[in-house]
Coordinates of C-alpha atoms in Angstrom, one line a residue:
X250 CA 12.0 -21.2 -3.0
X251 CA 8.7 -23.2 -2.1
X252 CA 5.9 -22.7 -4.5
X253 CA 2.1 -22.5 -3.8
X254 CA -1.7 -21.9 -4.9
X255 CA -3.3 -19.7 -2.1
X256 CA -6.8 -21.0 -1.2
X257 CA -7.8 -18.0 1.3
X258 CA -7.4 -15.2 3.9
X259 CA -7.2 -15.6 7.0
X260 CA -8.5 -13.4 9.6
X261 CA -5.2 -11.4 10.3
X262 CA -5.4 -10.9 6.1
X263 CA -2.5 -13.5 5.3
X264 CA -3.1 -15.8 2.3
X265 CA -3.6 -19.5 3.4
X266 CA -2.3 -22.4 2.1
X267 CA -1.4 -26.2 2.7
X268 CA 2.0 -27.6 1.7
X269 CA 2.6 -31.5 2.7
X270 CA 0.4 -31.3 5.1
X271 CA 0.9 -28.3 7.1
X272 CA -0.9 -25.0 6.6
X273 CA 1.5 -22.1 5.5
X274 CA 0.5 -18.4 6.3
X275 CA 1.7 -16.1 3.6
X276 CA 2.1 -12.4 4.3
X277 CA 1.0 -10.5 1.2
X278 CA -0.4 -13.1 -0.9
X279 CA -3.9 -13.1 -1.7
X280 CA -6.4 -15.9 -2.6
X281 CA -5.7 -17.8 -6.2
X282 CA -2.6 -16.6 -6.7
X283 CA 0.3 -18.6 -7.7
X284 CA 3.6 -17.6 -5.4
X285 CA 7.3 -18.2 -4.2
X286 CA 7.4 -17.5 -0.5
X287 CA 9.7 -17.6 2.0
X288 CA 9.4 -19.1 5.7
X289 CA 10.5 -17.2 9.0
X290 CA 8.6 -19.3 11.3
X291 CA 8.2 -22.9 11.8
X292 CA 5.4 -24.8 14.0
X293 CA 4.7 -28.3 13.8
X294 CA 1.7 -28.0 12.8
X295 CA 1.8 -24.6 10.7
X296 CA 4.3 -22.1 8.9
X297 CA 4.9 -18.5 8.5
X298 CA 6.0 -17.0 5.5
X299 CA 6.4 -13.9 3.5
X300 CA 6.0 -13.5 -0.3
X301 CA 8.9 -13.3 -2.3
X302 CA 7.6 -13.7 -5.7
X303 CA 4.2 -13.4 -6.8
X304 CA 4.3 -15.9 -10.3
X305 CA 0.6 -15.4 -11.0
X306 CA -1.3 -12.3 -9.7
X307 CA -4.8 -12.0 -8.2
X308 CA -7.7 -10.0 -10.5
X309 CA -7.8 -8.1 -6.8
X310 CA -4.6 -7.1 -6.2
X311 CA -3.6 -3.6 -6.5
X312 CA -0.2 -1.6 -6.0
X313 CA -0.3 -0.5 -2.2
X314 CA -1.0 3.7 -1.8
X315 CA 1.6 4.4 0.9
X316 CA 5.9 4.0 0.7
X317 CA 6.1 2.4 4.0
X318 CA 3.5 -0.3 3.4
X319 CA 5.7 -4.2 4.1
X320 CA 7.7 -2.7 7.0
X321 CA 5.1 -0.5 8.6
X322 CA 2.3 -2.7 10.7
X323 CA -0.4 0.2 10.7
X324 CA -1.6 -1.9 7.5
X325 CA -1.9 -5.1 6.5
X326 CA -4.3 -5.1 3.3
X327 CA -3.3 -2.1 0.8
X328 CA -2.4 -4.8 -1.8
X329 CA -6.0 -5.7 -1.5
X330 CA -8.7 -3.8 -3.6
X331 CA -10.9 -1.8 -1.0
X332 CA -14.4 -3.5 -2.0
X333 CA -12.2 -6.9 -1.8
X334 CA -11.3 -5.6 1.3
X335 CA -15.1 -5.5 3.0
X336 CA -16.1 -8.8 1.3
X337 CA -12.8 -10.5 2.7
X338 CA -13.8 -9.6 6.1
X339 CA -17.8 -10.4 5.7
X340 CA -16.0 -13.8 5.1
X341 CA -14.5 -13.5 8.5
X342 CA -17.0 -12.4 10.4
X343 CA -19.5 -15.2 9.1
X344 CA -16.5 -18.0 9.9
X345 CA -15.9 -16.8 13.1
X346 CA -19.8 -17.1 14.0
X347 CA -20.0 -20.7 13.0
X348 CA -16.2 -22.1 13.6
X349 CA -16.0 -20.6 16.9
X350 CA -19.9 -20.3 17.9
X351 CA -21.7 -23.1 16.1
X352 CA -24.2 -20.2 14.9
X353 CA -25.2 -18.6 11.7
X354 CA -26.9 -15.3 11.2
X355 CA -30.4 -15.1 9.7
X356 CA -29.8 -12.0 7.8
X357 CA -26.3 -10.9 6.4
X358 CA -26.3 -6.9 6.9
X359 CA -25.1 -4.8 3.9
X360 CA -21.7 -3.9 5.0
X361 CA -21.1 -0.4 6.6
X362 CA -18.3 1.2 4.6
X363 CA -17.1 4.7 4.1
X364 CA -13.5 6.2 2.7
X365 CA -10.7 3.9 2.5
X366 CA -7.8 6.5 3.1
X367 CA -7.7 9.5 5.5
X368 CA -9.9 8.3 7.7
X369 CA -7.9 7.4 11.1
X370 CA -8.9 10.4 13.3
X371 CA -6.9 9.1 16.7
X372 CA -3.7 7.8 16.1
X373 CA -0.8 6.7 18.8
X374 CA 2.5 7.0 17.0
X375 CA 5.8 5.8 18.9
X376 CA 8.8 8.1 18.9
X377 CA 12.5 6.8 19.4
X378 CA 16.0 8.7 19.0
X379 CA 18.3 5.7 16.9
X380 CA 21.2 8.1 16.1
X381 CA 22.4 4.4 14.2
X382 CA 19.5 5.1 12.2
X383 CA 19.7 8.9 11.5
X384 CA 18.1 10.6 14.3
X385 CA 14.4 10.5 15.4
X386 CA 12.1 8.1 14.1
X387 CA 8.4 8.6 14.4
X388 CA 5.5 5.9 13.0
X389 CA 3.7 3.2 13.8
X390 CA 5.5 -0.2 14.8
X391 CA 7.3 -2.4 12.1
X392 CA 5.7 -5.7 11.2
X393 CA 6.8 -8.1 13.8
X394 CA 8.8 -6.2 15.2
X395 CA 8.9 -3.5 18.5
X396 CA 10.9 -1.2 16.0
X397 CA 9.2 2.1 14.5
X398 CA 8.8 2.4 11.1
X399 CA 9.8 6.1 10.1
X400 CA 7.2 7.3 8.4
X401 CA 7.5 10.7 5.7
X402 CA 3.9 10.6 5.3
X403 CA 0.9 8.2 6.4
X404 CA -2.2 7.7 3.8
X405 CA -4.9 6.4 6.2
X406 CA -4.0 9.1 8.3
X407 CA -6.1 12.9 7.8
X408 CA -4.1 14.3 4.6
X409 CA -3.1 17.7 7.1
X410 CA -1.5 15.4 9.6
X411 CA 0.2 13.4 7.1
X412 CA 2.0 16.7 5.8
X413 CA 2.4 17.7 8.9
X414 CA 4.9 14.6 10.1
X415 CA 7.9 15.3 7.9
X416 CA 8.1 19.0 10.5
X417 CA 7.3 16.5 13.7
X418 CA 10.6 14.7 12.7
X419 CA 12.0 18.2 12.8
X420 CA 10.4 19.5 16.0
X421 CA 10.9 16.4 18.3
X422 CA 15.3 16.3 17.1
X423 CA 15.1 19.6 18.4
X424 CA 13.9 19.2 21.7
X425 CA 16.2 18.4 24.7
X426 CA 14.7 15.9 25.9
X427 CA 14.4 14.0 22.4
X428 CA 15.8 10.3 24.0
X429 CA 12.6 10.7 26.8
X430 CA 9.5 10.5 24.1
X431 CA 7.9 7.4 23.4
X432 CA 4.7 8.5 21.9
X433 CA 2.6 11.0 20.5
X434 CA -1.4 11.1 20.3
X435 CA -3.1 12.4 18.0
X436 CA -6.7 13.3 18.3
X437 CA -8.8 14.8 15.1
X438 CA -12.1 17.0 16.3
X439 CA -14.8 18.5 14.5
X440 CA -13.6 21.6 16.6
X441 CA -9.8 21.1 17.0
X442 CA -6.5 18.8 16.6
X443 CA -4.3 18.1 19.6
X444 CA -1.2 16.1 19.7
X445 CA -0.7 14.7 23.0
X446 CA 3.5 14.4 24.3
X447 CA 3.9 11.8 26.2
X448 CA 7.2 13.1 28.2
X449 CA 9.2 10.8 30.7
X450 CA 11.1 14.1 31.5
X451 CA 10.1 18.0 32.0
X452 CA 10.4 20.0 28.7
X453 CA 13.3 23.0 29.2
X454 CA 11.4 26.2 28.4
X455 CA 13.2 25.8 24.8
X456 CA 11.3 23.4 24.3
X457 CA 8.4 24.7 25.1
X458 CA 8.9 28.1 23.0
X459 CA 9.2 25.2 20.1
X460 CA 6.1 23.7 20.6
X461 CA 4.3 27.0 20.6
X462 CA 5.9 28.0 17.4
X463 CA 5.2 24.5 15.7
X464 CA 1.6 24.6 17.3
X465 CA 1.0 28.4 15.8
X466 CA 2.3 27.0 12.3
X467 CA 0.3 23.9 12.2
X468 CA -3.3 25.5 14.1
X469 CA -3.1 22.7 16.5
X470 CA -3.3 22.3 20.2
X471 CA 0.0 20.8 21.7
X472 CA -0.8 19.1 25.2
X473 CA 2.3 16.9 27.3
X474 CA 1.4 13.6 29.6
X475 CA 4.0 13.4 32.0
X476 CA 4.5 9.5 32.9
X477 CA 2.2 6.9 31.9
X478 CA -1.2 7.7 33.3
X479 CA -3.6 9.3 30.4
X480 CA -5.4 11.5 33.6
X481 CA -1.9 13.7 33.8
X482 CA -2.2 15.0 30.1
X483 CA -2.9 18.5 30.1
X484 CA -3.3 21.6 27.9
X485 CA 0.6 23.2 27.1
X486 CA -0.2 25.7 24.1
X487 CA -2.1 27.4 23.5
X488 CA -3.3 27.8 27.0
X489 CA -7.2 28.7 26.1
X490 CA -8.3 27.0 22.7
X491 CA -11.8 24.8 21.8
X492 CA -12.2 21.4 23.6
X493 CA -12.3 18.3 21.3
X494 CA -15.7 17.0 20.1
X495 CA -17.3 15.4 17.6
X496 CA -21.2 15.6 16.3
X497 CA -24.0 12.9 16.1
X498 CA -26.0 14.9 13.7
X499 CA -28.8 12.7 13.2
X500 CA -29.6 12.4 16.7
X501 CA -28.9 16.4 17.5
X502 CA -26.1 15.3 20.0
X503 CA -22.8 16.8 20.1
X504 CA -20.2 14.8 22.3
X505 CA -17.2 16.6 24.2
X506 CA -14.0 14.4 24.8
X507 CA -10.5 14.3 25.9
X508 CA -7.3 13.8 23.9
X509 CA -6.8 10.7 25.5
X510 CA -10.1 9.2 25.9
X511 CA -11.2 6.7 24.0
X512 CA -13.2 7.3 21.1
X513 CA -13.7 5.6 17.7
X514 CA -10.4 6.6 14.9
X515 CA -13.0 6.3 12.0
X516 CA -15.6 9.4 12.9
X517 CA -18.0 8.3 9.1
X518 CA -17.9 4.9 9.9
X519 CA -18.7 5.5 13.8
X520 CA -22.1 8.1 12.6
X521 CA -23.2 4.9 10.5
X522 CA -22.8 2.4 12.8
X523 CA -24.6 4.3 15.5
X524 CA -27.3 4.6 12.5
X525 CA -27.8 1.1 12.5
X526 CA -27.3 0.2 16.1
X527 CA -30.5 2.6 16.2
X528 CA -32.6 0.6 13.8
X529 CA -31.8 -2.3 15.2
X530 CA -32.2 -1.3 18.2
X531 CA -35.6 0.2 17.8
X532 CA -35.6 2.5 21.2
X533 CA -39.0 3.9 22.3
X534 CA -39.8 6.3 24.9
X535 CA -40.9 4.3 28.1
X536 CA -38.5 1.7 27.6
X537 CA -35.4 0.8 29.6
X538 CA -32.8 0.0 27.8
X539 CA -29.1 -0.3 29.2
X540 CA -25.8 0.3 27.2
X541 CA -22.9 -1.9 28.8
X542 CA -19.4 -0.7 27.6
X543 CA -21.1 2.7 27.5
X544 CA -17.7 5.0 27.3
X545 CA -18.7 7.8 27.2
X546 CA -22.1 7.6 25.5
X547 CA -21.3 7.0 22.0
X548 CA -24.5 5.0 22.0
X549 CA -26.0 6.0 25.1
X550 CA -27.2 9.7 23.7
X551 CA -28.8 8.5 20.7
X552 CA -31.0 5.9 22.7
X553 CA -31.7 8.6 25.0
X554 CA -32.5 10.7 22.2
X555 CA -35.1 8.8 20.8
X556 CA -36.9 9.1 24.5
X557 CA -36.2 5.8 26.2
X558 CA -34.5 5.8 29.7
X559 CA -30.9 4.7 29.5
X560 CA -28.3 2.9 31.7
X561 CA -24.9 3.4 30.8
X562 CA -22.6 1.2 32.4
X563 CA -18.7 1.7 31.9
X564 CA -15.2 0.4 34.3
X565 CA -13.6 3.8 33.5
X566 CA -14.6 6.4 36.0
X567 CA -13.3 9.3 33.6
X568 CA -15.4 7.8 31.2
X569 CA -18.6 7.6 33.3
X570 CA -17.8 11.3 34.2
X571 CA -17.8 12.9 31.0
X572 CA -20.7 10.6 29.8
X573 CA -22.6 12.1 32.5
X574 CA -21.0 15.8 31.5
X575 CA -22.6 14.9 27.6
X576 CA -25.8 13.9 28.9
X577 CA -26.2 17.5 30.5
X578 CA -24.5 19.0 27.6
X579 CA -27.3 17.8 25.4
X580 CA -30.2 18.1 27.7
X581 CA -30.3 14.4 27.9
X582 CA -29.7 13.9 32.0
X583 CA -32.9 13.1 32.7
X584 CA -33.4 10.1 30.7
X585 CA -29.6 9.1 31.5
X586 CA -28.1 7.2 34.7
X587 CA -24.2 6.2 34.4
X588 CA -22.7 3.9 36.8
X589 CA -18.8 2.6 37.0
X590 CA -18.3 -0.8 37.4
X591 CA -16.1 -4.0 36.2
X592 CA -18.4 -5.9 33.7
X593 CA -15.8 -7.8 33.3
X594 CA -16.7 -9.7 36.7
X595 CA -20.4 -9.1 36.0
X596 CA -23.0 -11.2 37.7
X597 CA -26.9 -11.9 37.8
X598 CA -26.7 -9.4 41.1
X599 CA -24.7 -6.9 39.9
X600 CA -27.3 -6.9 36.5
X601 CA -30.2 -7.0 38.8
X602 CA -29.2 -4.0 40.5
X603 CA -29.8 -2.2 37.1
X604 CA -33.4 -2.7 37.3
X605 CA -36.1 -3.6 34.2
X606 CA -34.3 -4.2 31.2
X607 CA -36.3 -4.3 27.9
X608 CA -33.2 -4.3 25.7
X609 CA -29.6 -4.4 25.7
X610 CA -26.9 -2.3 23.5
X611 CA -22.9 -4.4 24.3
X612 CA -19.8 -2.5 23.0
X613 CA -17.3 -4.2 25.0
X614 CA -13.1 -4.2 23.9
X615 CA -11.7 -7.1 22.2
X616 CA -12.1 -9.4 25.5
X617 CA -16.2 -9.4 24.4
X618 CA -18.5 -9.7 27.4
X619 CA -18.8 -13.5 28.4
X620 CA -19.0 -12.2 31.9
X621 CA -22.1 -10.0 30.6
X622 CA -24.0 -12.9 28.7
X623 CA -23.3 -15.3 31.5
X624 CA -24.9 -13.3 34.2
X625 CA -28.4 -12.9 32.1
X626 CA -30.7 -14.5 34.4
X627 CA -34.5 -15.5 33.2
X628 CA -35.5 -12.3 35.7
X629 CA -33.2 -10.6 33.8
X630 CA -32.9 -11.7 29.9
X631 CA -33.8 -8.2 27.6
X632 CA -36.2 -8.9 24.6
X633 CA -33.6 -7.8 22.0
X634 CA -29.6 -7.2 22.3
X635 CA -27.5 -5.3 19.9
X636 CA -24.5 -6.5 20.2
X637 CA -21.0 -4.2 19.2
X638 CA -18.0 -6.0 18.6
X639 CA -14.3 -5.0 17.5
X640 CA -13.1 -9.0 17.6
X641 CA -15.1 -11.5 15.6
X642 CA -13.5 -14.4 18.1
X643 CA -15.0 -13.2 21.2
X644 CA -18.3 -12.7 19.3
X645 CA -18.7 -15.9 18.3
X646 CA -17.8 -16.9 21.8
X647 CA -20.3 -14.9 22.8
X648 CA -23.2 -15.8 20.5
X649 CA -22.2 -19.1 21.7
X650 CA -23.4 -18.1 25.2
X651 CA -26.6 -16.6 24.0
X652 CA -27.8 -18.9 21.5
X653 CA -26.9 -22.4 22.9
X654 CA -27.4 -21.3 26.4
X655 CA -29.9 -18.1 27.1
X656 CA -31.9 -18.9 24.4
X657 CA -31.6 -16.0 22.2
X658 CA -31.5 -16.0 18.2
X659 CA -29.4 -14.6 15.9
X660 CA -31.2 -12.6 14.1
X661 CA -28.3 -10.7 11.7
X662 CA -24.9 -9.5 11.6
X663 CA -22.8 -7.7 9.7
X664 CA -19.7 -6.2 9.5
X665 CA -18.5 -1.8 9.6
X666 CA -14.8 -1.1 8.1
X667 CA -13.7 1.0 10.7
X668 CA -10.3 0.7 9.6
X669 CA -9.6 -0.1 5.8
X670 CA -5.9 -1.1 4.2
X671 CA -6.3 -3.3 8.2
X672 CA -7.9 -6.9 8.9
X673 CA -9.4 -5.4 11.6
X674 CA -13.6 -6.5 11.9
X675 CA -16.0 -4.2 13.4
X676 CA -19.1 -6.1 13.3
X677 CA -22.6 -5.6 14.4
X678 CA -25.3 -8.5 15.6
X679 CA -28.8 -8.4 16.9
X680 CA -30.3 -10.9 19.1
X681 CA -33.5 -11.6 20.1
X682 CA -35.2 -13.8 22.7
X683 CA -36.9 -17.2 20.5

């Protein structure tokens, strides 16, 4: 077997070295170790490889928490101490600014960080009958792989749901239609826990006595999906029961949801983030400040709350709908206007039509915004932009834009570990016209 010195991490959380030439990812190994590996992929210009003997150890390694970890893909760091787990991906956040973006941050934010295990509030878990296999399997996907990892328990997962899986194996081999699952949701509320069924088929009424039983044991709410469109999924048992919401307690908002809307998995680390977003943001009443990406007013409330007007702006209609439902809820509607529309084919017009901007909030997906910074006109170019991001490549992209092209500087950014034991990078930047 091929030996090596790791020099890094990468941004997926694979050690990184260079043999003969070529770089060599490493699953599992960690910076200055010393390690036997093994290759499964070969590039011209690159390798990948997994660790098959680890000769000298890192200071920072630790034994992984969970049985599954190495064949499950939920995680990809838990061999990685937690606090070497933030630094690691501070590291990639500032590479990403200046390898990608040619731009460095003025200030480096403390990192946001909260509890590394228990934390994953949603959760999308894939189902499959594999009698070759012992029955039902139900987990997150292999690594590499389109397989499902069968998982007895889940450690990043709330501790009740991770006792409850063991009895999901039981209750999904028992229903008839076993083969015609592909996925369960799971959604964690201040108020309640549904699982979602997705179901390619109608459940027999035995199956749904089963679900009311295991519902009633468990004090959850079991909803179906029938087919692939999130809109179908409705309430199966019990049939009345509390709706799913979460609280922003430092703005006084409380925010209703549905099991299948989108909402952030790590509810500690979302209640800081929106803390800073706030500070950086600085929103004052008789300012006009827009939130693009707005969902369905994560951010949006708080600016509201602190009395500026607000312009939410999201693609999903649902979204825009129950945005609008939260701004009533709250007693917010009058300082809130929500509009549905494709940011990602933004331009100056369509940001025009928004009116006076004095700042901007951006929380786009992994895409980024390009569309978004592109369109900023000189008519329309906000003082100060907070800028959300879940990919530190499409920031930097971004930042690019805004810094090279619009003028803007970067004034800070920092990352939030929204999912630890992951190499996942939420990050956080603030912009502001020079």
């Amino acid at each position: 077997m091929p030996v090596a010195v790791i020099e890094s991490l990468d941004h997926e959380g694979r050690g990184v070295t260079h043999v003969e030439g070529k770089v060599v990812f490493v699953d599992g190994a960690l910076p200055g170790e010393r390690i036997e590996y093994a290759v499964h992929r070969q590039r011209p210009s690159y390798e990948l490889a997994d660790v098959t003997r680890i000769i000298k150890a890192s200071a920072q390694r630790v034994e992984p928490k969970c049985p599954h970890y190495g064949v499950c893909g939920g995680c990809s760091m838990q061999h990685l101490d937690s606090v070497a787990q933030v630094a690691t991906k501070q590291r990639v956040l500032e590479n990403a600014l200046w390898h990608v973006g040619k731009v460095k941050a003025g200030i480096i934010y403390p990192a946001i960080h909260g509890p590394a295990w228990g934390y994953r509030y949603r959760a999308r878990i894939g189902v499959r009958l594999v009698p070759s296999k012992g029955g039902v399997l139900i987990g997150f996907h292999e690594r590499r792989s389109s397989y499902i990892a069968d998982m007895g328990t889940c450690p990043v997962l709330p501790p009740a749901i991770s006792a409850m899986l063991p009895a999901l194996h039981e209750l999904v081999a028992g229903l008839s239609i076993a083969d015609r699952l592909p996925q369960i949701e799971i959604a964690v509320a201040d108020t309640a826990t549904v699982l979602v069924f997705r179901n390619l088929l109608p459940f027999k009424p035995d199956d749904e006595k089963r679900l009311a039983v295991f519902a009633d044991q468990w004090g959850v709410q079991v909803w179906q999906q029938p087919g692939t469109n999130p809109a179908s999924a409705r309430r199966l048992h019990p049939k009345k029961g509390p709706g799913l919401a979460y609280t922003l307690p430092e703005f006084g908002v409380t925010m209703d949801f549905l099991p299948t809307d989108f909402t952030q998995v790590n509810v500690d680390i979302n209640r800081l983030l929106i803390r800073r977003s706030m500070q950086l943001l600085d929103p004052q009443p008789g300012e006009r400040i827009a939130d693009l990406f707005c969902g369905l007013g994560n951010f949006s409330l708080p600016i509201a709350s602190r009395g500026a007007t607000m312009v939410g702006v999201e693609g999903s209609e649902g979204l825009v709908a129950r945005a609008r439902e939260n701004a009533q809820r709250n007693g917010l509607v009058e300082r809130c206007e929500f509009h549905a529309a494709n940011l990602f084919e933004a331009t100056e017009d369509s940001l025009a039509a928004l009116g006076r901007l004095d700042k901007l909030l951006i929380d786009p997906p992994r895409e980024g915004a390009i569309a978004v910074v592109k369109a900023l006109s000189e008519a329309q170019m906000p003082a100060r932009i907070v800028y959300v991001s879940c990919n530190p490549a499409t920031l930097a992209r971004d930042a690019a834009v805004l810094v090279h092209e619009k003028g803007y500087v970067l004034k800070g950014a920092g990352i939030a570990n929204m999912f630890p034991q992951t190499s996942h990078v939420e990050s956080i930047a603030l912009f502001e016209r020079g």
